[in-house]
Coordinates of C-alpha atoms and ligand atoms in Angstrom, one line a residue:
M270 CA 2.3 10.5 -24.3
L271 CA 4.6 8.7 -21.9
G272 CA 2.0 8.3 -19.1
P273 CA 2.8 8.7 -15.4
L274 CA 6.5 8.5 -14.5
I275 CA 6.0 8.4 -10.8
I276 CA 3.1 6.5 -9.3
D277 CA 2.8 6.6 -5.5
C278 CA 0.7 3.5 -4.8
H279 CA 0.2 4.1 -1.1
V280 CA -0.9 7.4 0.5
H281 CA -3.6 8.3 3.1
L282 CA -6.0 11.1 3.8
N283 CA -6.4 10.1 7.5
Q284 CA -5.6 12.7 10.1
Y285 CA -2.7 11.2 12.1
E286 CA -1.5 12.4 15.5
H287 CA 1.5 14.4 14.0
F288 CA -0.9 16.2 11.7
P289 CA -3.6 17.5 14.1
G290 CA -6.4 19.8 13.4
I291 CA -6.2 19.8 9.6
P292 CA -9.6 19.3 7.9
L293 CA -10.0 16.7 5.2
E294 CA -10.2 19.2 2.3
K295 CA -7.0 20.7 3.5
R296 CA -5.3 17.3 3.7
L297 CA -6.3 16.6 0.1
R298 CA -4.8 20.0 -0.9
L299 CA -1.6 19.1 1.0
L300 CA -1.4 15.8 -0.9
L301 CA -1.9 17.5 -4.3
D302 CA 0.7 20.2 -3.4
S303 CA 3.2 17.5 -2.4
M304 CA 2.6 15.5 -5.6
N305 CA 3.1 18.7 -7.6
N306 CA 6.3 19.7 -5.7
Y307 CA 7.9 16.3 -6.4
N308 CA 6.5 15.5 -9.8
V309 CA 4.4 12.6 -8.6
D310 CA 2.0 11.9 -11.5
Y311 CA -0.5 9.7 -9.8
S312 CA -1.3 8.6 -6.2
L313 CA -3.5 5.8 -4.8
I314 CA -5.3 6.9 -1.6
L315 CA -6.0 4.0 0.8
T316 CA -8.9 4.4 3.1
S317 CA -8.8 3.0 6.7
Y318 CA -10.0 -0.2 8.3
K319 CA -12.3 2.0 10.4
V320 CA -14.3 5.2 10.0
T321 CA -13.8 7.8 12.7
S322 CA -13.7 11.6 12.7
H323 CA -10.0 11.3 11.8
R324 CA -10.5 8.6 9.2
P325 CA -12.8 9.3 6.3
S326 CA -15.0 6.6 4.8
T327 CA -14.3 5.3 1.2
S328 CA -17.5 7.0 -0.1
E329 CA -16.4 10.3 1.4
V330 CA -12.9 10.0 -0.2
L331 CA -14.5 8.9 -3.5
E332 CA -16.8 12.0 -3.5
L333 CA -13.9 14.3 -2.6
T334 CA -11.5 13.0 -5.2
K335 CA -13.8 12.2 -8.2
K336 CA -12.8 15.2 -10.2
Y337 CA -9.0 14.4 -10.0
D338 CA -7.8 12.0 -12.7
N339 CA -4.4 11.8 -11.0
L340 CA -5.9 10.2 -7.9
G341 CA -7.2 6.7 -7.4
V342 CA -8.9 5.1 -4.4
V343 CA -8.3 1.8 -2.6
A344 CA -11.1 0.7 -0.3
G345 CA -10.1 -0.3 3.3
F346 CA -12.0 -3.3 4.5
S347 CA -12.0 -5.2 7.8
I348 CA -14.0 -8.0 9.3
D349 CA -14.6 -6.3 12.6
N350 CA -15.7 -2.9 11.3
H351 CA -17.4 -3.7 8.0
N352 CA -20.4 -5.8 6.9
E353 CA -21.9 -7.4 3.9
E354 CA -23.3 -4.1 2.7
D355 CA -19.8 -2.5 2.7
L356 CA -18.6 -5.5 0.6
Q357 CA -21.5 -4.9 -1.8
D358 CA -20.4 -1.2 -2.0
C359 CA -16.9 -2.4 -3.0
R360 CA -18.5 -4.6 -5.7
R361 CA -20.4 -1.6 -7.1
W362 CA -17.2 0.6 -7.0
F363 CA -15.2 -2.0 -8.8
R364 CA -18.0 -2.3 -11.4
D365 CA -18.1 1.4 -12.1
G366 CA -14.3 1.7 -11.9
S367 CA -14.2 4.0 -8.9
I368 CA -11.8 1.9 -6.8
K369 CA -8.6 0.2 -7.9
A370 CA -8.2 -2.4 -5.1
I371 CA -9.2 -3.4 -1.6
K372 CA -6.8 -3.0 1.4
L373 CA -6.8 -5.3 4.4
Y374 CA -5.2 -4.4 7.7
C375 CA -3.9 -7.7 9.2
G376 CA -2.1 -7.0 12.4
Y377 CA -4.2 -3.9 13.2
E378 CA -7.1 -6.3 12.9
H379 CA -6.4 -9.5 14.7
Y380 CA -6.9 -12.1 11.9
Y381 CA -4.4 -13.9 9.7
P382 CA -4.6 -13.0 6.0
Y383 CA -5.6 -16.6 5.3
D384 CA -8.5 -16.5 7.7
K385 CA -11.6 -17.8 6.0
K386 CA -13.4 -14.6 6.8
Y387 CA -11.3 -12.8 4.2
Q388 CA -12.1 -15.2 1.4
Q389 CA -15.1 -13.2 0.2
V390 CA -12.7 -10.2 -0.4
Y391 CA -10.3 -12.3 -2.4
D392 CA -13.1 -13.8 -4.5
L393 CA -14.4 -10.3 -5.3
C394 CA -10.9 -9.0 -6.2
V395 CA -10.4 -12.0 -8.6
E396 CA -13.8 -11.4 -10.2
F397 CA -12.7 -7.9 -11.1
N398 CA -9.0 -8.7 -11.7
A399 CA -8.1 -6.2 -9.0
P400 CA -5.4 -6.6 -6.4
V401 CA -5.8 -6.9 -2.7
M402 CA -3.3 -4.9 -0.7
I403 CA -2.4 -6.4 2.7
H404 CA -0.6 -4.7 5.5
T405 CA 2.6 -6.6 6.4
G406 CA 5.2 -6.0 9.1
D407 CA 5.4 -3.5 11.9
T408 CA 2.2 -1.9 13.0
F409 CA 2.1 1.9 13.5
Q410 CA 0.0 1.3 16.6
K411 CA 1.0 -0.7 19.6
Q412 CA -2.3 -2.5 19.8
G413 CA -1.4 -4.3 16.5
K414 CA -0.3 -7.9 16.8
L415 CA 2.7 -8.8 14.7
R416 CA 1.9 -12.5 14.2
F417 CA -1.0 -11.5 12.0
S418 CA 1.1 -9.2 9.9
H419 CA 4.2 -11.3 9.4
P420 CA 4.9 -11.7 5.7
I421 CA 5.1 -15.5 5.9
N422 CA 1.3 -15.6 6.2
I423 CA 0.9 -14.2 2.7
D424 CA 2.2 -17.5 1.2
D425 CA -1.0 -19.4 2.1
V426 CA -3.2 -16.8 0.4
A427 CA -1.0 -16.7 -2.7
V428 CA -0.9 -20.5 -3.1
D429 CA -4.6 -21.0 -2.4
N430 CA -5.7 -18.1 -4.7
P431 CA -3.4 -18.4 -7.7
D432 CA -5.5 -15.9 -9.7
L433 CA -5.5 -13.2 -7.0
K434 CA -3.0 -10.4 -7.2
I435 CA -1.6 -9.6 -3.8
V436 CA 0.3 -6.5 -2.8
M437 CA 2.3 -6.9 0.5
C438 CA 2.5 -3.4 1.9
H439 CA 5.8 -2.1 3.5
L440 CA 7.8 -5.2 2.2
G441 CA 7.1 -6.9 5.6
N442 CA 9.4 -4.4 7.4
P443 CA 11.5 -5.5 9.2
W444 CA 11.2 -9.0 7.7
F445 CA 12.5 -8.1 4.3
L446 CA 14.0 -11.4 3.4
D447 CA 10.9 -13.3 4.4
C448 CA 9.0 -10.9 2.1
G449 CA 11.6 -11.5 -0.6
E450 CA 11.1 -15.2 -0.5
I451 CA 7.3 -14.8 -0.8
L452 CA 7.8 -12.5 -3.8
Y453 CA 10.4 -14.9 -5.3
K454 CA 8.2 -18.0 -4.9
N455 CA 4.7 -16.6 -5.9
K456 CA 4.3 -14.8 -9.2
N457 CA 1.0 -13.4 -8.1
V458 CA 2.5 -11.4 -5.2
Y459 CA 3.9 -7.8 -5.3
G460 CA 5.5 -5.7 -2.7
D461 CA 5.1 -1.9 -2.0
M462 CA 8.0 -0.2 -0.4
S463 CA 5.9 2.4 1.5
G464 CA 6.2 3.4 5.1
L465 CA 9.6 2.1 5.9
F466 CA 10.2 5.1 8.2
F467 CA 8.3 8.0 9.7
G468 CA 9.0 11.6 8.8
R469 CA 12.7 12.5 8.8
I470 CA 15.2 9.6 8.9
R471 CA 18.7 9.4 10.4
Q472 CA 21.4 8.8 7.8
E473 CA 22.4 5.5 9.4
S474 CA 18.8 4.2 9.3
E475 CA 18.4 5.3 5.7
E476 CA 21.6 3.4 4.8
Y477 CA 20.4 0.4 6.7
L478 CA 17.0 0.3 5.0
A479 CA 18.5 1.0 1.5
K480 CA 20.8 -2.1 2.1
R481 CA 17.8 -4.3 3.1
V482 CA 15.8 -3.3 0.0
T483 CA 18.9 -3.9 -2.2
E484 CA 19.4 -7.3 -0.6
L485 CA 15.8 -8.1 -1.3
L486 CA 16.3 -7.1 -5.0
N487 CA 19.5 -9.2 -5.2
Y488 CA 17.7 -12.1 -3.6
L489 CA 15.0 -12.0 -6.3
G490 CA 17.9 -12.2 -8.8
R491 CA 15.7 -10.9 -11.7
E492 CA 14.2 -7.7 -12.9
P493 CA 11.9 -6.3 -10.2
R494 CA 8.5 -6.8 -11.8
C495 CA 7.0 -7.3 -8.4
L496 CA 8.2 -4.1 -6.7
L497 CA 6.0 -0.9 -6.4
Y498 CA 6.9 2.6 -5.3
G499 CA 4.8 4.0 -2.5
T500 CA 5.5 6.4 0.4
D501 CA 2.7 6.1 3.0
W502 CA 2.3 9.9 2.9
P503 CA 1.7 11.8 5.2
I504 CA 3.4 9.3 7.5
S505 CA 6.5 9.5 5.2
E506 CA 7.3 12.7 3.3
M507 CA 7.5 12.5 -0.5
G508 CA 10.7 14.4 -1.0
I509 CA 12.5 12.5 1.8
Y510 CA 11.2 9.2 0.3
L511 CA 12.5 10.0 -3.2
N512 CA 15.9 10.8 -1.7
F513 CA 15.8 7.5 0.1
L514 CA 15.1 5.7 -3.2
R515 CA 18.3 7.3 -4.7
K516 CA 20.3 5.4 -2.1
I517 CA 19.2 2.1 -3.8
E518 CA 21.3 1.4 -6.9
L519 CA 19.0 0.8 -9.8
N520 CA 19.5 0.9 -13.6
T521 CA 17.0 3.0 -15.5
Q522 CA 14.9 0.1 -16.7
D523 CA 14.5 -1.4 -13.1
R524 CA 13.8 2.1 -11.8
D525 CA 11.0 2.6 -14.3
L526 CA 9.4 -0.7 -13.4
I527 CA 9.4 0.2 -9.7
M528 CA 8.4 3.8 -10.1
F529 CA 5.4 3.3 -12.5
E530 CA 5.4 0.5 -15.0
N531 CA 4.5 -2.3 -12.5
A532 CA 1.8 -0.2 -10.8
K533 CA 0.2 0.5 -14.1
L534 CA -0.1 -3.2 -14.8
V535 CA -1.1 -4.3 -11.3
F536 CA -3.7 -1.6 -10.7
G537 CA -4.8 -1.0 -14.3
I538 CA -3.9 2.7 -14.1
Ligands
ZN1354 ZN1 -0.3 3.0 4.9

């Protein structure tokens, strides 16, 4: 048994503006269909930093997905929209193995990743040897504030929490080289390449982004043990994303690391 050959470590079941009027169960069905169409063996579903009629709670997503062994869940957590009880839920979910990580939404939420308020989340992740995923780079919404999501902020968290595994989501897009330096310097930091573009992409933009990711890989100057494949589905479409990946020159060994081997280790899949 080879195990999963493609792990998408970053998808959502939220209902976004370009996907209106589709109920949660149908969105799950669309996710499973898309995975099936593109031979994606396993996906990690990230829940939101807030719960609304368009954004299901972690417990809702856990309930809905528990019978699928090709899906994992990452609990969204925020200072402004969650409380001590929610953190205790995360502790329980880590203990019984139902969540793989916690996701923070710096930028969307106006706190730096090194804000003392997040320390309880980092301590919990260390206790269960689980990664924390942190949004970095451009925010999908205009109310987001970029100074909180700039990848340079991750360095403080990485240095002060050497036993914490940190996943920088979106490679700090558009600050790829800044993200590359954080990855190069800190061996406890990883980067997921999800959400670099929305929906369909112009050929020129695809080439531009493929160049930036290649530069980041070259800057690292070693095998990419810190890079993880992810799409941000349904914001990005799985087939289009796999095509984009083909624009990045990779040998088979490096490709396997990025597509599944690293994720297996980081998330314990
Ligand atoms: Zn996302």
